Amino acid sequence: MQTINELLNRIHWDPEFGEGEFEVAFLDRVEQEMIRLPFRKISFVPGEHFFFYYFDDDAVEHSVPFHRIKAVYKNDECIWHRER
């Protein structure tokens, strides 16, 4: 099984595979709920291999460690999930 880093890199850099609507599902530890976030709203910092970043509806930036990603969806179909 691919690691989450490998899959995110493939979505980002493989133009054929990267076509479609992607979402990541991660655990929000403050709200204690799963959040599904469109890939287009995620920022990756070059050289950063442990976190992604996004802005919420109040324009507050959040950092999310990759290990909190629980699933990845393409066109609303789960293509990757973390084993429990």
mmCIF file of C-alpha atoms in Angstrom:
data_model
loop_
_atom_site.group_PDB
_atom_site.id
_atom_site.type_symbol
_atom_site.label_atom_id
_atom_site.label_comp_id
_atom_site.label_asym_id
_atom_site.label_seq_id
_atom_site.Cartn_x
_atom_site.Cartn_y
_atom_site.Cartn_z
ATOM 1 C CA MET A 1 0.000 0.000 0.000
ATOM 2 C CA GLN A 2 1.183 3.510 -0.810
ATOM 3 C CA THR A 3 2.142 5.880 1.961
ATOM 4 C CA ILE A 4 0.111 9.067 2.290
ATOM 5 C CA ASN A 5 3.147 11.094 1.151
ATOM 6 C CA GLU A 6 3.471 9.011 -2.015
ATOM 7 C CA LEU A 7 -0.228 9.379 -2.802
ATOM 8 C CA LEU A 8 -0.275 13.144 -2.206
ATOM 9 C CA ASN A 9 2.781 13.557 -4.428
ATOM 10 C CA ARG A 10 1.123 11.503 -7.167
ATOM 11 C CA ILE A 11 -2.058 13.602 -6.991
ATOM 12 C CA HIS A 12 0.015 16.772 -7.132
ATOM 13 C CA TRP A 13 2.516 15.812 -9.841
ATOM 14 C CA ASP A 14 0.885 13.134 -12.053
ATOM 15 C CA PRO A 15 -1.344 15.095 -14.463
ATOM 16 C CA GLU A 16 -3.307 12.043 -15.637
ATOM 17 C CA PHE A 17 -3.930 10.594 -12.168
ATOM 18 C CA GLY A 18 -4.478 14.054 -10.696
ATOM 19 C CA GLU A 19 -7.544 14.737 -12.833
ATOM 20 C CA GLY A 20 -10.724 14.777 -10.789
ATOM 21 C CA GLU A 21 -11.955 16.112 -7.481
ATOM 22 C CA PHE A 22 -9.834 14.985 -4.534
ATOM 23 C CA GLU A 23 -10.551 15.366 -0.831
ATOM 24 C CA VAL A 24 -8.595 14.405 2.249
ATOM 25 C CA ALA A 25 -10.373 13.315 5.425
ATOM 26 C CA PHE A 26 -8.566 14.022 8.667
ATOM 27 C CA LEU A 27 -9.315 14.030 12.356
ATOM 28 C CA ASP A 28 -9.857 17.481 13.841
ATOM 29 C CA ARG A 29 -8.639 16.953 17.388
ATOM 30 C CA VAL A 30 -10.263 20.124 18.725
ATOM 31 C CA GLU A 31 -13.736 19.356 17.354
ATOM 32 C CA GLN A 32 -13.252 15.566 17.658
ATOM 33 C CA GLU A 33 -14.710 14.972 14.212
ATOM 34 C CA MET A 34 -13.618 13.987 10.739
ATOM 35 C CA ILE A 35 -13.155 16.862 8.303
ATOM 36 C CA ARG A 36 -13.244 16.361 4.531
ATOM 37 C CA LEU A 37 -11.246 19.062 2.814
ATOM 38 C CA PRO A 38 -10.978 19.576 -0.961
ATOM 39 C CA PHE A 39 -7.422 19.068 -2.190
ATOM 40 C CA ARG A 40 -7.510 22.462 -3.944
ATOM 41 C CA LYS A 41 -7.763 24.170 -0.515
ATOM 42 C CA ILE A 42 -4.610 22.505 0.802
ATOM 43 C CA SER A 43 -1.210 24.185 0.709
ATOM 44 C CA PHE A 44 2.052 22.286 0.703
ATOM 45 C CA VAL A 45 5.297 24.002 1.667
ATOM 46 C CA PRO A 46 8.307 22.828 -0.381
ATOM 47 C CA GLY A 47 10.585 20.739 1.802
ATOM 48 C CA GLU A 48 7.883 20.188 4.459
ATOM 49 C CA HIS A 49 7.288 16.441 4.705
ATOM 50 C CA PHE A 50 5.127 16.253 7.815
ATOM 51 C CA PHE A 51 2.317 18.859 7.520
ATOM 52 C CA PHE A 52 -0.133 20.421 5.113
ATOM 53 C CA TYR A 53 -1.834 23.763 5.659
ATOM 54 C CA TYR A 54 -5.271 25.228 4.995
ATOM 55 C CA PHE A 55 -7.339 28.292 5.830
ATOM 56 C CA ASP A 56 -10.731 27.859 7.494
ATOM 57 C CA ASP A 57 -13.812 29.978 6.759
ATOM 58 C CA ASP A 58 -12.574 32.636 9.217
ATOM 59 C CA ALA A 59 -9.234 32.928 7.337
ATOM 60 C CA VAL A 60 -7.345 31.217 10.175
ATOM 61 C CA GLU A 61 -4.451 29.065 8.987
ATOM 62 C CA HIS A 62 -4.229 25.515 10.318
ATOM 63 C CA SER A 63 -1.438 22.975 10.056
ATOM 64 C CA VAL A 64 -2.353 19.302 9.917
ATOM 65 C CA PRO A 65 0.211 16.526 10.306
ATOM 66 C CA PHE A 66 0.033 13.900 7.591
ATOM 67 C CA HIS A 67 -0.453 11.153 10.186
ATOM 68 C CA ARG A 68 -3.911 12.599 10.983
ATOM 69 C CA ILE A 69 -5.113 11.981 7.411
ATOM 70 C CA LYS A 70 -7.447 8.994 7.628
ATOM 71 C CA ALA A 71 -8.716 8.740 4.022
ATOM 72 C CA VAL A 72 -8.396 10.209 0.535
ATOM 73 C CA TYR A 73 -11.312 10.457 -1.889
ATOM 74 C CA LYS A 74 -11.308 10.893 -5.662
ATOM 75 C CA ASN A 75 -14.632 11.914 -7.205
ATOM 76 C CA ASP A 76 -16.308 10.980 -3.894
ATOM 77 C CA GLU A 77 -14.882 7.424 -3.908
ATOM 78 C CA CYS A 78 -12.401 6.364 -1.231
ATOM 79 C CA ILE A 79 -9.085 5.530 -2.928
ATOM 80 C CA TRP A 80 -6.912 5.323 0.209
ATOM 81 C CA HIS A 81 -7.533 4.838 3.917
ATOM 82 C CA ARG A 82 -5.283 4.412 6.894
ATOM 83 C CA GLU A 83 -5.359 0.979 8.465
ATOM 84 C CA ARG A 84 -6.625 1.016 12.023
#
